[in-house]
């Protein structure tokens, strides 16, 4: 018998294709920004997490170059052995200052920060309550921890309270997990209510600020600041790879929490420290977030402008074409246009691409319903937003006519 133990891979891929769930990668060319190139063609970029347009900013690039010159390319070891540089500590202090927390700890990615933190805070005897739409890294961290994991319906604090009433007492520690800005919808978690429940039921609260840091709050500290919860007992996790334009993740909170994680988070201890270039770029970005609030204001102005255009346009297009298109509620620079099926959203994405617009189609199983997911940047110009709405109208008409 010559059985092939990998034969199932082909049929698994066939199933993925049949469901229109197949994905592939494509290269973005040129420097990050509101306009990039794909396959040699300039496209308007509505698909990056670079909310403040810092990934292509000269100040970050110079900081990364200078750090590379000074320290070399790799950090050459785990932070606790040989990977620590003065830059890491400077970055951690800058993050703690932005977040108004006692301390912060930098990880090699946001994903790893969540895996490491969740699995260090709870174990077998403990309980995790998690929003059903939480990011993969929180869900995987919960599994890794070995705790009992219960999901509550998206943002449903009534159900969360019921679950706490039913299950809290039978467990040692309890951890509530939530994204602050939900990455595939753009809505916010009900933070004050979650915090009140955490306090009532003696539970820890971990908030993933990946899409909020640099974006929300008066000083750009995130959703915690936006909701006036600065200084409260919250474990704040986030990434350096979105509005901060670099790579890496962090946890911010009490000095005791950070000290504990430095000693117990496997995702911090057993991985190589963040590279000097990434660390320096993130440090430059935090400084810009703190010193240049106008950048954030410009981002929000763009959000308001595009929302105001898309609301009536989506209604009008739903009425005049054979495809329902709905702008989902959002309180962030993530705007989603929900479209009927995976096939339709793919087609719409292709038509927009032909019109010079990069707006990724997001499909199940990543999200329950297919959608175009637009992310706005501070560096989008008025004319870019107009180009998008024009291209969307035309793409919808083409679909209808053709
Ligand atoms: C992007 C993201 C992460 C992962 O961050 P990386 O630094 O890219 O690994 C974690 N949580 C949420 C909510 C995210 O959107």
CSV table of C-alpha atoms and ligand atoms in Angstrom, one decimal:
chain,number,residue,atom,x,y,z
A,1,UNK,CA,0.0,0.0,0.0
A,2,UNK,CA,1.3,3.4,-0.9
A,3,UNK,CA,-1.0,5.6,1.0
A,4,UNK,CA,-0.3,9.3,0.9
A,5,UNK,CA,-0.9,10.9,4.3
A,6,UNK,CA,-1.1,14.3,2.7
A,7,UNK,CA,-3.7,13.5,0.0
A,8,UNK,CA,-6.4,15.1,2.1
A,9,UNK,CA,-4.8,18.6,1.5
A,10,UNK,CA,-6.0,18.6,-2.2
A,11,UNK,CA,-9.6,17.9,-1.3
A,12,UNK,CA,-9.5,20.4,1.5
A,13,UNK,CA,-8.3,23.1,-0.9
A,14,UNK,CA,-11.1,22.0,-3.4
A,15,UNK,CA,-13.7,22.6,-0.7
A,16,UNK,CA,-12.2,26.0,0.0
A,17,UNK,CA,-12.4,26.9,-3.7
A,18,UNK,CA,-16.0,25.7,-4.0
A,19,UNK,CA,-17.1,27.9,-1.2
A,20,UNK,CA,-15.4,31.0,-2.8
A,21,UNK,CA,-13.2,31.1,0.4
A,22,UNK,CA,-9.9,30.6,-1.4
A,23,UNK,CA,-7.3,33.3,-0.6
A,24,UNK,CA,-3.9,34.1,-2.1
A,25,UNK,CA,-1.3,36.8,-1.4
A,26,UNK,CA,-0.5,39.8,-3.6
A,27,UNK,CA,2.4,42.1,-3.4
A,28,UNK,CA,2.0,45.8,-2.8
A,29,UNK,CA,4.7,47.8,-4.6
A,30,UNK,CA,6.4,51.0,-3.6
A,31,UNK,CA,6.4,52.8,-0.2
A,32,UNK,CA,3.4,52.4,2.1
A,33,UNK,CA,0.9,55.2,1.7
A,34,UNK,CA,-2.5,56.3,0.5
A,35,UNK,CA,-1.4,55.5,-3.0
A,36,UNK,CA,0.6,52.3,-3.7
A,37,UNK,CA,1.1,50.1,-6.8
A,38,UNK,CA,-0.2,46.6,-7.4
A,39,UNK,CA,1.2,44.8,-10.5
A,40,UNK,CA,2.7,48.1,-11.7
A,41,UNK,CA,-0.6,50.0,-11.5
A,42,UNK,CA,-1.1,52.8,-9.1
A,43,UNK,CA,-4.0,52.1,-6.8
A,44,UNK,CA,-5.8,54.1,-4.0
A,45,UNK,CA,-5.1,52.2,-0.8
A,46,UNK,CA,-8.2,51.5,1.3
A,47,UNK,CA,-6.7,48.2,2.7
A,48,UNK,CA,-4.0,49.0,5.1
A,49,UNK,CA,-3.9,49.4,8.9
A,50,UNK,CA,-1.5,52.3,8.6
A,51,UNK,CA,-4.2,54.7,9.9
A,52,UNK,CA,-1.9,57.7,10.5
A,53,UNK,CA,0.2,57.0,7.3
A,54,UNK,CA,3.3,56.6,9.4
A,55,UNK,CA,4.7,53.4,7.8
A,56,UNK,CA,6.1,55.4,4.9
A,57,UNK,CA,7.0,58.5,7.0
A,58,UNK,CA,10.6,59.7,6.7
A,59,UNK,CA,10.9,60.2,10.4
A,60,UNK,CA,10.2,56.5,11.1
A,61,UNK,CA,12.4,55.4,8.2
A,62,UNK,CA,15.3,57.6,9.5
A,63,UNK,CA,14.9,56.2,13.0
A,64,UNK,CA,15.0,52.6,11.7
A,65,UNK,CA,18.1,53.3,9.6
A,66,UNK,CA,19.9,55.0,12.5
A,67,UNK,CA,19.1,52.1,14.8
A,68,UNK,CA,20.2,49.6,12.3
A,69,UNK,CA,23.5,51.5,11.9
A,70,UNK,CA,24.0,51.6,15.6
A,71,UNK,CA,22.9,48.1,16.6
A,72,UNK,CA,22.7,46.0,13.5
A,73,UNK,CA,19.8,44.2,12.0
A,74,UNK,CA,18.8,41.5,14.5
A,75,UNK,CA,18.5,41.7,18.3
A,76,UNK,CA,20.3,38.4,18.4
A,77,UNK,CA,18.6,36.8,21.4
A,78,UNK,CA,15.6,36.8,23.7
A,79,UNK,CA,15.2,39.9,25.7
A,80,UNK,CA,16.1,38.2,29.0
A,81,UNK,CA,19.4,36.9,27.6
A,82,UNK,CA,21.1,39.0,24.9
A,83,UNK,CA,18.3,40.6,23.0
A,84,UNK,CA,17.7,43.7,25.2
A,85,UNK,CA,18.8,47.2,23.9
A,86,UNK,CA,18.3,50.6,25.5
A,87,UNK,CA,15.7,51.2,22.7
A,88,UNK,CA,13.4,48.6,24.1
A,89,UNK,CA,13.2,50.3,27.5
A,90,UNK,CA,12.7,53.7,25.9
A,91,UNK,CA,9.9,52.3,23.8
A,92,UNK,CA,8.2,50.7,26.8
A,93,UNK,CA,8.4,54.0,28.7
A,94,UNK,CA,7.0,55.8,25.8
A,95,UNK,CA,4.1,53.4,25.6
A,96,UNK,CA,3.4,53.6,29.3
A,97,UNK,CA,3.5,57.4,29.0
A,98,UNK,CA,1.0,57.3,26.1
A,99,UNK,CA,-1.3,54.9,27.9
A,100,UNK,CA,-0.9,56.6,31.3
A,101,UNK,CA,0.0,53.2,32.9
A,102,UNK,CA,2.8,52.4,35.3
A,103,UNK,CA,4.6,50.2,32.9
A,104,UNK,CA,4.6,48.4,29.5
A,105,UNK,CA,6.2,45.4,27.9
A,106,UNK,CA,7.0,45.0,24.3
A,107,UNK,CA,6.6,41.7,22.4
A,108,UNK,CA,7.6,40.7,18.9
A,109,UNK,CA,4.1,40.9,17.6
A,110,UNK,CA,0.6,41.8,18.8
A,111,UNK,CA,-0.4,38.2,18.2
A,112,UNK,CA,2.3,37.0,20.5
A,113,UNK,CA,1.5,39.6,23.1
A,114,UNK,CA,-2.1,38.2,23.3
A,115,UNK,CA,-1.0,34.5,23.3
A,116,UNK,CA,1.7,35.3,26.0
A,117,UNK,CA,-0.5,37.4,28.2
A,118,UNK,CA,-3.7,35.5,28.2
A,119,UNK,CA,-1.9,32.2,28.8
A,120,UNK,CA,0.2,33.7,31.6
A,121,UNK,CA,-2.8,35.2,33.4
A,122,UNK,CA,-5.1,32.2,33.6
A,123,UNK,CA,-4.8,28.4,33.6
A,124,UNK,CA,-6.8,25.2,34.1
A,125,UNK,CA,-8.7,26.3,37.2
A,126,UNK,CA,-9.8,29.6,35.7
A,127,UNK,CA,-12.5,31.0,33.5
A,128,UNK,CA,-12.3,33.2,30.4
A,129,UNK,CA,-15.3,35.0,29.0
A,130,UNK,CA,-14.7,36.2,25.4
A,131,UNK,CA,-16.6,38.2,22.9
A,132,UNK,CA,-17.5,36.0,19.9
A,133,UNK,CA,-16.0,38.5,17.5
A,134,UNK,CA,-12.6,38.7,19.2
A,135,UNK,CA,-9.4,38.6,17.2
A,136,UNK,CA,-7.9,35.2,16.5
A,137,UNK,CA,-4.9,35.9,18.8
A,138,UNK,CA,-7.2,36.3,21.8
A,139,UNK,CA,-9.1,33.2,20.9
A,140,UNK,CA,-5.9,31.2,20.5
A,141,UNK,CA,-4.5,32.6,23.7
A,142,UNK,CA,-7.6,31.4,25.5
A,143,UNK,CA,-7.2,27.9,24.1
A,144,UNK,CA,-3.5,27.9,25.0
A,145,UNK,CA,-4.2,28.9,28.6
A,146,UNK,CA,-6.2,25.7,29.3
A,147,UNK,CA,-8.9,27.8,31.1
A,148,UNK,CA,-12.6,27.1,30.6
A,149,UNK,CA,-13.6,29.4,27.7
A,150,UNK,CA,-17.1,30.7,27.3
A,151,UNK,CA,-18.0,33.0,24.4
A,152,UNK,CA,-20.7,35.7,24.8
A,153,UNK,CA,-22.6,37.1,21.9
A,154,UNK,CA,-21.0,40.2,20.4
A,155,UNK,CA,-21.0,43.1,22.8
A,156,UNK,CA,-23.9,41.4,24.8
A,157,UNK,CA,-23.2,42.6,28.4
A,158,UNK,CA,-26.6,41.1,29.5
A,159,UNK,CA,-25.5,37.6,28.4
A,160,UNK,CA,-22.0,38.2,29.9
A,161,UNK,CA,-23.5,39.1,33.3
A,162,UNK,CA,-25.6,35.9,33.2
A,163,UNK,CA,-22.6,33.8,32.4
A,164,UNK,CA,-20.7,35.4,35.2
A,165,UNK,CA,-23.6,34.7,37.6
A,166,UNK,CA,-23.7,31.1,36.5
A,167,UNK,CA,-20.0,30.2,36.3
A,168,UNK,CA,-17.8,32.7,38.1
A,169,UNK,CA,-18.0,31.1,41.6
A,170,UNK,CA,-16.8,27.7,40.4
A,171,UNK,CA,-13.5,29.1,39.2
A,172,UNK,CA,-10.4,30.6,40.8
A,173,UNK,CA,-9.5,33.5,38.5
A,174,UNK,CA,-11.6,35.0,35.8
A,175,UNK,CA,-10.5,37.0,32.7
A,176,UNK,CA,-12.8,39.0,30.4
A,177,UNK,CA,-11.4,39.3,26.9
A,178,UNK,CA,-12.4,41.9,24.3
A,179,UNK,CA,-11.2,43.8,21.2
A,180,UNK,CA,-11.7,47.5,21.8
A,181,UNK,CA,-12.2,48.3,18.1
A,182,UNK,CA,-13.5,45.1,16.4
A,183,UNK,CA,-11.3,44.7,13.5
A,184,UNK,CA,-13.8,43.3,10.9
A,185,UNK,CA,-16.7,45.6,11.8
A,186,UNK,CA,-15.2,48.8,13.2
A,187,UNK,CA,-17.5,49.0,16.2
A,188,UNK,CA,-16.4,49.5,19.8
A,189,UNK,CA,-16.7,47.3,22.8
A,190,UNK,CA,-19.0,48.5,25.7
A,191,UNK,CA,-15.9,49.2,27.8
A,192,UNK,CA,-17.5,51.0,30.9
A,193,UNK,CA,-20.1,48.2,31.2
A,194,UNK,CA,-17.4,45.5,30.9
A,195,UNK,CA,-15.3,47.2,33.5
A,196,UNK,CA,-18.3,47.5,35.9
A,197,UNK,CA,-18.9,43.7,35.5
A,198,UNK,CA,-15.2,42.9,36.0
A,199,UNK,CA,-15.3,44.8,39.2
A,200,UNK,CA,-18.5,43.3,40.5
A,201,UNK,CA,-17.4,39.7,39.7
A,202,UNK,CA,-13.7,40.1,40.7
A,203,UNK,CA,-12.5,39.5,37.2
A,204,UNK,CA,-9.6,40.8,35.2
A,205,UNK,CA,-10.3,42.7,32.0
A,206,UNK,CA,-8.0,42.5,29.0
A,207,UNK,CA,-8.7,44.9,26.2
A,208,UNK,CA,-7.0,44.6,22.8
A,209,UNK,CA,-6.3,48.1,21.5
A,210,UNK,CA,-4.8,47.0,18.2
A,211,UNK,CA,-7.0,49.2,16.0
A,212,UNK,CA,-7.5,52.0,18.6
A,213,UNK,CA,-3.9,53.0,19.7
A,214,UNK,CA,-3.0,56.2,17.9
A,215,UNK,CA,-6.5,56.5,16.6
A,216,UNK,CA,-9.0,56.9,19.4
A,217,UNK,CA,-8.9,59.2,22.5
A,218,UNK,CA,-7.9,62.8,22.9
A,219,UNK,CA,-4.2,61.9,23.0
A,220,UNK,CA,-4.4,58.8,20.9
A,221,UNK,CA,-4.1,56.5,23.8
A,222,UNK,CA,-7.0,54.4,22.5
A,223,UNK,CA,-10.4,53.2,23.4
A,224,UNK,CA,-9.7,53.2,27.2
A,225,UNK,CA,-9.0,56.9,26.9
A,226,UNK,CA,-12.0,57.4,24.6
A,227,UNK,CA,-14.3,56.0,27.3
A,228,UNK,CA,-12.7,57.9,30.1
A,229,UNK,CA,-11.3,54.7,31.7
A,230,UNK,CA,-7.7,55.8,31.9
A,231,UNK,CA,-6.1,54.7,35.2
A,232,UNK,CA,-8.5,51.9,35.8
A,233,UNK,CA,-7.4,48.3,36.4
A,234,UNK,CA,-7.2,47.1,32.8
A,235,UNK,CA,-4.7,44.9,31.0
A,236,UNK,CA,-4.2,46.8,27.7
A,237,UNK,CA,-2.7,44.9,24.8
A,238,UNK,CA,-1.9,46.3,21.4
A,239,UNK,CA,0.2,46.3,18.3
A,240,UNK,CA,3.0,48.5,17.0
A,241,UNK,CA,2.1,47.4,13.5
A,242,UNK,CA,-1.1,49.4,12.8
A,243,UNK,CA,-1.3,53.2,13.5
A,244,UNK,CA,2.3,53.0,14.8
A,245,UNK,CA,3.5,51.9,11.4
A,246,UNK,CA,6.1,49.4,12.6
A,247,UNK,CA,6.1,45.8,13.9
A,248,UNK,CA,5.6,44.3,17.3
A,249,UNK,CA,3.2,44.2,20.2
A,250,UNK,CA,2.8,45.5,23.7
A,251,UNK,CA,1.1,45.1,27.0
A,252,UNK,CA,0.5,48.2,29.3
A,253,UNK,CA,-0.7,48.1,32.8
A,254,UNK,CA,0.5,48.1,36.4
A,255,UNK,CA,4.2,47.6,37.3
A,256,UNK,CA,3.3,44.4,39.0
A,257,UNK,CA,1.5,43.0,36.0
A,258,UNK,CA,4.4,43.9,33.7
A,259,UNK,CA,6.9,42.4,36.1
A,260,UNK,CA,4.9,39.2,36.3
A,261,UNK,CA,4.6,38.9,32.5
A,262,UNK,CA,8.3,39.5,32.0
A,263,UNK,CA,8.8,36.4,34.2
A,264,UNK,CA,5.9,34.2,33.1
A,265,UNK,CA,4.8,35.0,29.5
A,266,UNK,CA,6.3,32.3,27.3
A,267,UNK,CA,5.6,34.5,24.3
A,268,UNK,CA,8.0,37.1,25.7
A,269,UNK,CA,10.6,34.8,27.2
A,270,UNK,CA,11.2,32.3,24.5
A,271,UNK,CA,11.3,34.5,21.4
A,272,UNK,CA,13.9,36.9,20.0
A,273,UNK,CA,13.6,40.5,21.0
A,274,UNK,CA,12.1,43.0,18.6
A,275,UNK,CA,14.7,44.2,16.0
A,276,UNK,CA,16.4,47.6,16.6
A,277,UNK,CA,14.8,49.0,13.4
A,278,UNK,CA,11.3,48.0,14.4
A,279,UNK,CA,11.8,49.3,17.9
A,280,UNK,CA,13.2,52.6,16.9
A,281,UNK,CA,10.4,53.1,14.2
A,282,UNK,CA,7.7,52.4,16.8
A,283,UNK,CA,9.4,54.8,19.3
A,284,UNK,CA,9.4,57.6,16.6
A,285,UNK,CA,5.7,56.8,15.9
A,286,UNK,CA,4.7,57.1,19.6
A,287,UNK,CA,6.4,60.5,19.7
A,288,UNK,CA,4.5,61.7,16.7
A,289,UNK,CA,1.2,60.4,18.1
A,290,UNK,CA,1.9,62.5,21.2
A,291,UNK,CA,3.2,65.6,19.5
A,292,UNK,CA,1.0,65.8,16.4
A,293,UNK,CA,-2.7,65.6,17.3
A,294,UNK,CA,-3.5,67.2,13.9
A,295,UNK,CA,-2.7,63.9,12.1
A,296,UNK,CA,-5.4,62.1,14.2
A,297,UNK,CA,-7.8,65.0,13.5
A,298,UNK,CA,-7.2,64.6,9.8
A,299,UNK,CA,-8.0,60.9,10.0
A,300,UNK,CA,-11.3,61.5,11.7
A,301,UNK,CA,-12.2,64.2,9.3
A,302,UNK,CA,-11.7,61.7,6.5
A,303,UNK,CA,-13.9,59.2,8.4
A,304,UNK,CA,-16.7,61.7,8.7
A,305,UNK,CA,-16.5,62.7,5.1
A,306,UNK,CA,-16.5,59.2,3.7
A,307,UNK,CA,-19.3,58.1,6.0
A,308,UNK,CA,-21.5,61.0,5.0
A,309,UNK,CA,-21.0,60.1,1.4
A,310,UNK,CA,-21.5,56.3,1.8
A,311,UNK,CA,-24.7,56.4,3.8
A,312,UNK,CA,-26.9,57.9,1.1
A,313,UNK,CA,-24.9,56.2,-1.7
A,314,UNK,CA,-25.4,52.7,-0.3
A,315,UNK,CA,-29.1,53.3,0.1
A,316,UNK,CA,-29.4,54.6,-3.4
A,317,UNK,CA,-27.3,51.8,-4.9
A,318,UNK,CA,-29.4,49.2,-3.1
A,319,UNK,CA,-32.6,50.8,-4.6
A,320,UNK,CA,-31.3,51.1,-8.2
A,321,UNK,CA,-29.2,47.9,-8.6
A,322,UNK,CA,-30.0,44.2,-7.9
A,323,UNK,CA,-27.6,44.1,-5.0
A,324,UNK,CA,-28.2,45.1,-1.4
A,325,UNK,CA,-25.3,47.0,0.0
A,326,UNK,CA,-25.2,48.2,3.6
A,327,UNK,CA,-22.8,50.5,5.5
A,328,UNK,CA,-22.3,48.7,8.8
A,329,UNK,CA,-22.3,50.8,12.0
A,330,UNK,CA,-18.8,51.9,12.9
A,331,UNK,CA,-17.1,54.2,15.4
A,332,UNK,CA,-13.6,53.9,13.9
A,333,UNK,CA,-11.7,54.4,10.7
A,334,UNK,CA,-12.8,50.9,9.6
A,335,UNK,CA,-15.9,51.2,7.4
A,336,UNK,CA,-17.6,48.0,6.1
A,337,UNK,CA,-19.9,47.8,3.1
A,338,UNK,CA,-21.9,44.5,3.6
A,339,UNK,CA,-22.7,42.8,0.3
A,340,UNK,CA,-24.9,39.8,-0.4
A,341,UNK,CA,-22.5,36.9,-1.1
A,342,UNK,CA,-18.8,36.0,-1.3
A,343,UNK,CA,-19.0,35.8,-5.1
A,344,UNK,CA,-20.6,39.3,-5.4
A,345,UNK,CA,-18.1,40.9,-3.1
A,346,UNK,CA,-15.2,39.3,-5.0
A,347,UNK,CA,-16.6,40.6,-8.2
A,348,UNK,CA,-17.1,44.1,-6.7
A,349,UNK,CA,-13.5,44.0,-5.4
A,350,UNK,CA,-12.2,43.1,-8.9
A,351,UNK,CA,-14.2,45.9,-10.6
A,352,UNK,CA,-12.9,48.4,-8.1
A,353,UNK,CA,-9.4,47.2,-8.7
A,354,UNK,CA,-9.8,47.8,-12.4
A,355,UNK,CA,-10.9,51.3,-11.5
A,356,UNK,CA,-7.6,51.8,-9.5
A,357,UNK,CA,-9.1,51.2,-6.0
A,358,UNK,CA,-7.7,48.6,-3.5
A,359,UNK,CA,-10.6,47.7,-1.1
A,360,UNK,CA,-10.3,44.2,0.2
A,361,UNK,CA,-13.2,41.8,0.0
A,362,UNK,CA,-13.5,40.0,3.4
A,363,UNK,CA,-15.4,36.8,3.3
A,364,UNK,CA,-16.4,33.9,5.6
A,365,UNK,CA,-14.9,32.3,7.6
A,366,UNK,CA,-13.2,35.5,8.7
A,367,UNK,CA,-16.5,37.2,9.0
A,368,UNK,CA,-20.1,36.0,9.1
A,369,UNK,CA,-21.2,38.1,6.1
A,370,UNK,CA,-19.2,39.2,3.0
A,371,UNK,CA,-18.1,42.8,2.9
A,372,UNK,CA,-15.8,45.3,1.4
A,373,UNK,CA,-13.7,46.5,4.3
A,374,UNK,CA,-12.3,50.0,3.9
A,375,UNK,CA,-9.7,51.5,6.2
A,376,UNK,CA,-9.1,55.2,6.2
A,377,UNK,CA,-5.8,57.0,6.6
A,378,UNK,CA,-4.9,60.5,7.7
A,379,UNK,CA,-3.0,60.8,4.5
A,380,UNK,CA,-6.0,60.1,2.2
A,381,UNK,CA,-6.9,63.3,0.4
A,382,UNK,CA,-10.4,64.6,-0.3
A,383,UNK,CA,-10.1,63.7,-4.0
A,384,UNK,CA,-9.2,60.1,-3.0
A,385,UNK,CA,-12.4,59.7,-1.1
A,386,UNK,CA,-14.4,61.1,-4.0
A,387,UNK,CA,-12.6,58.8,-6.4
A,388,UNK,CA,-13.7,55.9,-4.3
A,389,UNK,CA,-17.4,56.8,-4.2
A,390,UNK,CA,-17.5,57.4,-7.9
A,391,UNK,CA,-15.8,54.0,-8.6
A,392,UNK,CA,-18.2,52.2,-6.3
A,393,UNK,CA,-21.2,53.7,-8.0
A,394,UNK,CA,-19.8,52.7,-11.4
A,395,UNK,CA,-18.9,49.2,-10.3
A,396,UNK,CA,-22.4,48.6,-8.9
A,397,UNK,CA,-24.0,49.8,-12.2
A,398,UNK,CA,-21.7,47.6,-14.2
A,399,UNK,CA,-22.8,44.6,-12.2
A,400,UNK,CA,-26.4,45.6,-12.7
A,401,UNK,CA,-26.1,46.2,-16.5
A,402,UNK,CA,-23.8,43.3,-17.2
B,1,LIG,C1,-3.7,43.0,14.1
B,1,LIG,C2,-4.3,42.5,15.4
B,1,LIG,C3,-3.5,41.8,16.3
B,1,LIG,C4,-2.2,41.2,15.9
B,1,LIG,O1,-1.2,42.2,15.9
B,1,LIG,P1,0.1,41.9,15.1
B,1,LIG,O2,1.1,42.9,15.7
B,1,LIG,O3,-0.2,42.2,13.7
B,1,LIG,O4,0.5,40.5,15.3
B,1,LIG,C5,-4.1,41.5,17.5
B,1,LIG,N1,-5.3,41.9,17.8
B,1,LIG,C6,-6.1,42.6,16.9
B,1,LIG,C7,-7.5,43.0,17.4
B,1,LIG,C8,-5.6,42.9,15.7
B,1,LIG,O5,-6.4,43.6,14.9
